[in-house]
């Protein structure tokens, strides 16, 4: 019952957030320079033809009327019709969404595995050259621009070595370079968080107790330290996954990957308001859903934190393993 109340409360907050996002997006896209009706009618269209297109699209109405119509369609699950293709927005999105999901899932998997392995290794070899090298790589991964890294990976693995496709999504290997590029930031962030969390738990008394009972350093770190370090790492993973869903625009542009990012960019240039609004709303829904899932998983992997504590009650935190 407590779980249902928690989920219900978060869903209400999610709906309020989505209404706010929809409102902001609706008015922001109308600040984009250019007239969508002119773009659709063509550069050689007469003013009368442009006005006719505006009437068909409802762009000649006051903005508050357009807003009310937009929100009413949104409540009914209708994102409108693309002004560029004439297809329903959901049709355009459904054609590109699977590519973004595939890219994001592979990228977050690389980020989790690579980041946690590097972070644990850095904590295990604290103060040694390996720690310095890993920390440098993590900071570099967080700092390197996506487009610069993507272009250099294309030059190395596609142009010079001919190991992987340079762009597009024609073969299963086409996703490798975009996924590696997209995961670089997450690898660095997760590695830094894993190192910090592991160093904190490895200094606790129950780790020293485990060592005193005969557990090796590596076993004590993985068996007794890692479970206590998971919660903050899980939070970072959730945030990174949500950001990846909406942050793959540059990566998809560099590799000509036919995902949501490319659809969003093309729609902005085409002044396709309905598709832009639909893409941003979908990204928002994905981010909110991921955060809700992370909050629920948080209570599963860390029994010290109850659902009641996430709703404002005082938290009592004790080590997951006091007996070691």
Tab-separated table of C-alpha atoms in Angstrom:
chain	number	residue	atom	x	y	z
A	1	UNK	CA	0.000	0.000	0.000
A	2	UNK	CA	2.840	2.352	0.848
A	3	UNK	CA	4.458	1.578	-2.504
A	4	UNK	CA	1.216	2.363	-4.361
A	5	UNK	CA	0.853	5.673	-2.525
A	6	UNK	CA	4.449	6.537	-3.335
A	7	UNK	CA	3.991	5.717	-7.023
A	8	UNK	CA	0.696	7.618	-7.139
A	9	UNK	CA	2.294	10.686	-5.568
A	10	UNK	CA	5.160	10.600	-8.037
A	11	UNK	CA	2.783	10.159	-10.968
A	12	UNK	CA	0.838	13.255	-9.913
A	13	UNK	CA	4.080	15.230	-9.742
A	14	UNK	CA	5.044	13.798	-13.133
A	15	UNK	CA	1.787	15.008	-14.700
A	16	UNK	CA	2.305	18.498	-13.259
A	17	UNK	CA	5.867	18.507	-14.583
A	18	UNK	CA	4.729	17.416	-18.038
A	19	UNK	CA	2.109	20.184	-18.156
A	20	UNK	CA	4.822	22.699	-17.318
A	21	UNK	CA	7.193	21.236	-19.912
A	22	UNK	CA	4.460	21.221	-22.565
A	23	UNK	CA	3.654	24.862	-21.833
A	24	UNK	CA	7.277	25.981	-21.993
A	25	UNK	CA	7.951	24.005	-25.169
A	26	UNK	CA	4.829	25.332	-26.891
A	27	UNK	CA	5.888	28.948	-26.481
A	28	UNK	CA	9.628	28.409	-26.940
A	29	UNK	CA	9.321	26.767	-30.349
A	30	UNK	CA	7.402	29.797	-31.531
A	31	UNK	CA	10.448	31.923	-30.817
A	32	UNK	CA	12.347	30.082	-33.574
A	33	UNK	CA	12.941	32.553	-36.411
A	34	UNK	CA	11.002	31.960	-39.604
A	35	UNK	CA	7.453	31.286	-40.669
A	36	UNK	CA	6.456	27.585	-40.812
A	37	UNK	CA	3.765	28.376	-43.378
A	38	UNK	CA	6.371	30.012	-45.634
A	39	UNK	CA	8.664	26.996	-45.249
A	40	UNK	CA	5.885	24.576	-46.179
A	41	UNK	CA	4.495	26.679	-49.039
A	42	UNK	CA	7.945	27.218	-50.531
A	43	UNK	CA	10.122	30.252	-51.117
A	44	UNK	CA	8.310	31.107	-54.350
A	45	UNK	CA	4.814	30.967	-52.832
A	46	UNK	CA	2.646	34.072	-52.998
A	47	UNK	CA	1.402	35.789	-49.843
A	48	UNK	CA	-2.061	34.380	-50.541
A	49	UNK	CA	-0.692	30.834	-50.656
A	50	UNK	CA	1.231	31.365	-47.444
A	51	UNK	CA	-1.916	32.716	-45.782
A	52	UNK	CA	-3.880	29.681	-46.983
A	53	UNK	CA	-1.308	27.338	-45.438
A	54	UNK	CA	-1.439	29.326	-42.196
A	55	UNK	CA	-5.211	28.897	-42.066
A	56	UNK	CA	-4.965	25.156	-42.714
A	57	UNK	CA	-2.450	24.752	-39.902
A	58	UNK	CA	-4.222	27.111	-37.537
A	59	UNK	CA	-1.160	29.350	-37.310
A	60	UNK	CA	-3.207	32.464	-38.012
A	61	UNK	CA	-5.120	32.110	-34.748
A	62	UNK	CA	-4.039	33.828	-31.512
A	63	UNK	CA	-1.395	31.911	-29.623
A	64	UNK	CA	-3.634	31.276	-26.625
A	65	UNK	CA	-6.146	29.526	-28.874
A	66	UNK	CA	-3.369	27.451	-30.411
A	67	UNK	CA	-2.189	26.595	-26.891
A	68	UNK	CA	-5.631	25.466	-25.751
A	69	UNK	CA	-5.998	23.288	-28.865
A	70	UNK	CA	-2.530	21.831	-28.317
A	71	UNK	CA	-3.208	20.941	-24.668
A	72	UNK	CA	-6.602	19.447	-25.514
A	73	UNK	CA	-5.032	17.216	-28.169
A	74	UNK	CA	-2.286	16.272	-25.726
A	75	UNK	CA	-4.822	15.167	-23.100
A	76	UNK	CA	-6.358	12.860	-25.706
A	77	UNK	CA	-2.948	11.435	-26.649
A	78	UNK	CA	-2.802	13.270	-29.955
A	79	UNK	CA	0.481	15.051	-30.627
A	80	UNK	CA	-0.823	16.570	-33.842
A	81	UNK	CA	0.259	16.265	-37.456
A	82	UNK	CA	3.682	17.012	-38.874
A	83	UNK	CA	3.639	20.145	-40.984
A	84	UNK	CA	6.564	18.830	-43.025
A	85	UNK	CA	5.423	15.284	-43.867
A	86	UNK	CA	1.686	15.446	-43.227
A	87	UNK	CA	1.895	12.287	-41.102
A	88	UNK	CA	0.789	12.055	-37.459
A	89	UNK	CA	3.604	13.009	-35.116
A	90	UNK	CA	3.390	9.622	-33.401
A	91	UNK	CA	4.069	7.918	-36.737
A	92	UNK	CA	7.224	9.985	-37.316
A	93	UNK	CA	8.384	9.390	-33.749
A	94	UNK	CA	7.726	5.639	-33.863
A	95	UNK	CA	9.913	5.386	-36.968
A	96	UNK	CA	12.910	6.937	-35.169
A	97	UNK	CA	12.421	5.950	-31.513
A	98	UNK	CA	13.712	2.333	-31.799
A	99	UNK	CA	17.073	3.584	-33.079
A	100	UNK	CA	17.482	5.958	-30.124
A	101	UNK	CA	16.457	3.250	-27.637
A	102	UNK	CA	18.967	0.824	-29.154
A	103	UNK	CA	21.745	3.408	-29.056
A	104	UNK	CA	20.922	4.512	-25.512
A	105	UNK	CA	20.706	0.998	-24.061
A	106	UNK	CA	24.069	0.007	-25.509
A	107	UNK	CA	25.663	3.292	-24.423
A	108	UNK	CA	24.401	3.039	-20.832
A	109	UNK	CA	25.554	-0.596	-20.671
A	110	UNK	CA	29.048	0.490	-21.713
A	111	UNK	CA	28.874	3.354	-19.231
A	112	UNK	CA	27.840	1.109	-16.319
A	113	UNK	CA	30.339	-1.665	-16.971
A	114	UNK	CA	33.237	0.591	-17.895
A	115	UNK	CA	32.548	3.189	-15.214
A	116	UNK	CA	32.099	0.724	-12.336
A	117	UNK	CA	35.135	-1.362	-13.288
A	118	UNK	CA	37.339	1.726	-13.544
A	119	UNK	CA	35.911	3.236	-10.347
A	120	UNK	CA	36.423	0.070	-8.307
A	121	UNK	CA	39.948	-0.311	-9.671
A	122	UNK	CA	40.757	3.325	-8.828
A	123	UNK	CA	39.498	2.885	-5.262
A	124	UNK	CA	41.347	-0.425	-4.851
A	125	UNK	CA	44.630	1.129	-6.049
A	126	UNK	CA	44.137	4.461	-4.295
A	127	UNK	CA	47.227	6.665	-4.366
A	128	UNK	CA	49.004	4.472	-6.907
A	129	UNK	CA	49.798	5.206	-10.564
A	130	UNK	CA	46.780	3.176	-11.679
A	131	UNK	CA	44.509	5.468	-9.658
A	132	UNK	CA	46.038	8.556	-11.276
A	133	UNK	CA	45.682	7.102	-14.781
A	134	UNK	CA	42.044	6.093	-14.227
A	135	UNK	CA	41.192	9.468	-12.703
A	136	UNK	CA	42.772	11.215	-15.686
A	137	UNK	CA	40.792	9.052	-18.129
A	138	UNK	CA	37.575	9.735	-16.228
A	139	UNK	CA	38.096	13.494	-16.306
A	140	UNK	CA	39.059	13.311	-19.986
A	141	UNK	CA	35.891	11.373	-20.768
A	142	UNK	CA	33.818	14.020	-19.007
A	143	UNK	CA	35.601	16.867	-20.806
A	144	UNK	CA	36.062	15.741	-24.414
A	145	UNK	CA	33.430	17.271	-26.740
A	146	UNK	CA	31.130	14.650	-28.239
A	147	UNK	CA	31.454	15.836	-31.822
A	148	UNK	CA	35.274	15.939	-31.639
A	149	UNK	CA	35.491	12.435	-30.208
A	150	UNK	CA	32.963	11.084	-32.705
A	151	UNK	CA	34.798	12.509	-35.706
A	152	UNK	CA	38.132	11.136	-34.507
A	153	UNK	CA	36.656	7.689	-33.922
A	154	UNK	CA	35.305	7.768	-37.479
A	155	UNK	CA	38.715	8.757	-38.836
A	156	UNK	CA	40.468	5.989	-36.899
A	157	UNK	CA	38.114	3.003	-37.083
A	158	UNK	CA	36.209	3.737	-40.302
A	159	UNK	CA	38.555	5.698	-42.566
A	160	UNK	CA	41.988	4.329	-41.645
A	161	UNK	CA	41.347	0.855	-40.197
A	162	UNK	CA	38.090	0.079	-42.058
A	163	UNK	CA	36.839	-1.907	-39.052
A	164	UNK	CA	33.481	-0.219	-38.502
A	165	UNK	CA	30.915	1.733	-40.584
A	166	UNK	CA	31.344	5.499	-40.528
A	167	UNK	CA	27.653	6.440	-40.403
A	168	UNK	CA	24.107	5.300	-40.875
A	169	UNK	CA	22.406	2.200	-39.492
A	170	UNK	CA	22.795	-0.295	-42.312
A	171	UNK	CA	24.569	-3.049	-40.333
A	172	UNK	CA	24.525	-4.200	-36.677
A	173	UNK	CA	28.060	-2.836	-36.266
A	174	UNK	CA	26.891	0.665	-37.199
A	175	UNK	CA	25.800	1.299	-33.612
A	176	UNK	CA	29.223	0.622	-32.094
A	177	UNK	CA	30.926	3.979	-32.751
A	178	UNK	CA	27.872	6.111	-31.784
A	179	UNK	CA	27.390	4.068	-28.594
A	180	UNK	CA	31.041	4.398	-27.573
A	181	UNK	CA	30.940	8.137	-28.248
A	182	UNK	CA	27.705	8.618	-26.306
A	183	UNK	CA	28.911	6.508	-23.370
A	184	UNK	CA	32.187	8.373	-22.814
A	185	UNK	CA	30.676	11.019	-20.543
A	186	UNK	CA	28.791	8.400	-18.516
A	187	UNK	CA	31.898	6.247	-18.110
A	188	UNK	CA	33.753	9.203	-16.605
A	189	UNK	CA	30.932	10.276	-14.284
A	190	UNK	CA	30.104	6.753	-13.081
A	191	UNK	CA	33.801	5.991	-12.560
A	192	UNK	CA	34.250	9.101	-10.415
A	193	UNK	CA	31.134	8.353	-8.361
A	194	UNK	CA	32.077	4.683	-7.947
A	195	UNK	CA	35.554	5.603	-6.754
A	196	UNK	CA	34.192	8.140	-4.270
A	197	UNK	CA	31.510	5.798	-2.934
A	198	UNK	CA	33.926	2.867	-2.621
A	199	UNK	CA	36.521	4.945	-0.778
A	200	UNK	CA	33.843	6.040	1.680
A	201	UNK	CA	32.645	2.533	2.497
A	202	UNK	CA	36.121	0.979	2.535
A	203	UNK	CA	37.015	3.208	5.481
A	204	UNK	CA	34.130	1.874	7.587
A	205	UNK	CA	34.559	-0.369	10.640
A	206	UNK	CA	32.726	-3.344	9.161
A	207	UNK	CA	35.300	-3.517	6.347
A	208	UNK	CA	38.097	-3.657	8.905
A	209	UNK	CA	36.145	-6.345	10.755
A	210	UNK	CA	35.846	-8.390	7.575
A	211	UNK	CA	39.590	-8.062	6.995
A	212	UNK	CA	40.258	-9.112	10.594
A	213	UNK	CA	38.131	-12.250	10.073
A	214	UNK	CA	40.341	-13.287	7.177
A	215	UNK	CA	38.665	-11.789	4.131
A	216	UNK	CA	41.122	-10.640	1.504
A	217	UNK	CA	41.266	-7.014	0.485
A	218	UNK	CA	39.537	-7.603	-2.851
A	219	UNK	CA	36.853	-9.854	-1.343
A	220	UNK	CA	36.141	-7.359	1.433
A	221	UNK	CA	35.821	-4.580	-1.135
A	222	UNK	CA	33.495	-6.479	-3.486
A	223	UNK	CA	31.521	-8.597	-1.008
A	224	UNK	CA	31.055	-6.106	1.819
A	225	UNK	CA	31.937	-2.698	0.372
A	226	UNK	CA	30.261	-2.668	-3.054
A	227	UNK	CA	26.658	-3.299	-1.829
A	228	UNK	CA	26.893	-0.207	0.384
A	229	UNK	CA	28.338	1.855	-2.478
A	230	UNK	CA	25.584	0.918	-4.970
A	231	UNK	CA	22.835	3.451	-3.978
A	232	UNK	CA	24.659	6.671	-4.975
A	233	UNK	CA	25.997	4.929	-8.086
A	234	UNK	CA	22.466	3.862	-9.002
A	235	UNK	CA	21.286	7.462	-8.734
A	236	UNK	CA	23.996	8.638	-11.134
A	237	UNK	CA	23.194	5.818	-13.559
A	238	UNK	CA	19.525	6.800	-13.591
A	239	UNK	CA	20.318	10.439	-14.271
A	240	UNK	CA	22.764	9.532	-17.036
A	241	UNK	CA	20.281	7.194	-18.692
A	242	UNK	CA	17.620	9.891	-18.681
A	243	UNK	CA	20.026	12.432	-20.102
A	244	UNK	CA	21.123	10.016	-22.823
A	245	UNK	CA	17.558	9.633	-24.068
A	246	UNK	CA	17.390	13.329	-24.847
A	247	UNK	CA	21.043	14.153	-25.182
A	248	UNK	CA	22.004	12.067	-28.185
A	249	UNK	CA	21.399	14.911	-30.640
A	250	UNK	CA	25.065	15.634	-31.342
A	251	UNK	CA	26.024	11.976	-31.477
A	252	UNK	CA	23.242	11.106	-33.903
A	253	UNK	CA	24.114	14.111	-36.048
A	254	UNK	CA	27.802	13.174	-36.276
A	255	UNK	CA	27.068	9.564	-37.231
A	256	UNK	CA	23.911	10.254	-39.253
A	257	UNK	CA	22.076	7.899	-36.894
A	258	UNK	CA	18.328	7.909	-37.719
A	259	UNK	CA	17.125	8.399	-34.154
A	260	UNK	CA	15.113	10.970	-32.242
A	261	UNK	CA	17.980	13.434	-32.125
A	262	UNK	CA	18.216	13.605	-35.888
A	263	UNK	CA	14.427	13.902	-36.144
A	264	UNK	CA	14.463	16.782	-33.673
A	265	UNK	CA	17.217	18.669	-35.513
A	266	UNK	CA	15.540	18.233	-38.896
A	267	UNK	CA	12.203	19.340	-37.454
A	268	UNK	CA	13.726	22.496	-35.981
A	269	UNK	CA	15.215	23.462	-39.351
A	270	UNK	CA	11.887	22.691	-41.048
A	271	UNK	CA	9.961	24.761	-38.457
A	272	UNK	CA	7.885	21.634	-37.793
A	273	UNK	CA	6.377	22.734	-34.470
A	274	UNK	CA	4.281	19.611	-33.736
A	275	UNK	CA	7.217	17.228	-34.158
A	276	UNK	CA	9.534	19.425	-32.067
A	277	UNK	CA	6.946	19.535	-29.289
A	278	UNK	CA	6.381	15.789	-29.523
A	279	UNK	CA	10.094	14.976	-29.337
A	280	UNK	CA	10.717	17.182	-26.303
A	281	UNK	CA	7.655	15.804	-24.515
A	282	UNK	CA	8.778	12.245	-25.206
A	283	UNK	CA	12.240	13.006	-23.836
A	284	UNK	CA	10.594	14.470	-20.716
A	285	UNK	CA	8.405	11.400	-20.235
A	286	UNK	CA	11.455	9.155	-20.558
A	287	UNK	CA	13.462	11.158	-18.034
A	288	UNK	CA	10.601	11.191	-15.513
A	289	UNK	CA	9.967	7.453	-15.960
A	290	UNK	CA	13.634	6.605	-15.456
A	291	UNK	CA	13.789	8.672	-12.268
A	292	UNK	CA	10.665	6.963	-10.904
A	293	UNK	CA	12.177	3.540	-11.603
A	294	UNK	CA	15.443	4.575	-9.938
A	295	UNK	CA	13.585	5.765	-6.819
A	296	UNK	CA	11.838	2.397	-6.546
A	297	UNK	CA	15.056	0.441	-7.163
A	298	UNK	CA	16.772	2.607	-4.550
A	299	UNK	CA	14.526	1.167	-1.850
A	300	UNK	CA	15.161	-2.369	-3.112
A	301	UNK	CA	18.963	-2.277	-3.220
A	302	UNK	CA	19.215	-0.233	-0.006
A	303	UNK	CA	16.871	-1.524	2.721
A	304	UNK	CA	18.073	1.275	5.008
A	305	UNK	CA	15.933	3.725	3.036
A	306	UNK	CA	12.186	3.221	3.193
A	307	UNK	CA	9.553	4.659	0.911
A	308	UNK	CA	8.394	6.785	3.819
A	309	UNK	CA	11.854	8.337	4.121
A	310	UNK	CA	11.767	9.293	0.427
A	311	UNK	CA	8.533	11.170	1.115
A	312	UNK	CA	10.045	13.322	3.829
A	313	UNK	CA	10.322	11.183	6.969
A	314	UNK	CA	13.694	11.156	8.805
A	315	UNK	CA	16.130	8.573	7.531
A	316	UNK	CA	18.009	6.083	9.676
A	317	UNK	CA	21.037	4.839	7.804
A	318	UNK	CA	22.994	1.833	9.036
A	319	UNK	CA	25.459	-0.307	7.113
A	320	UNK	CA	23.924	-3.049	5.005
A	321	UNK	CA	26.329	-5.536	6.506
A	322	UNK	CA	27.315	-4.909	10.106
A	323	UNK	CA	28.279	-8.503	10.796
A	324	UNK	CA	30.756	-8.727	7.920
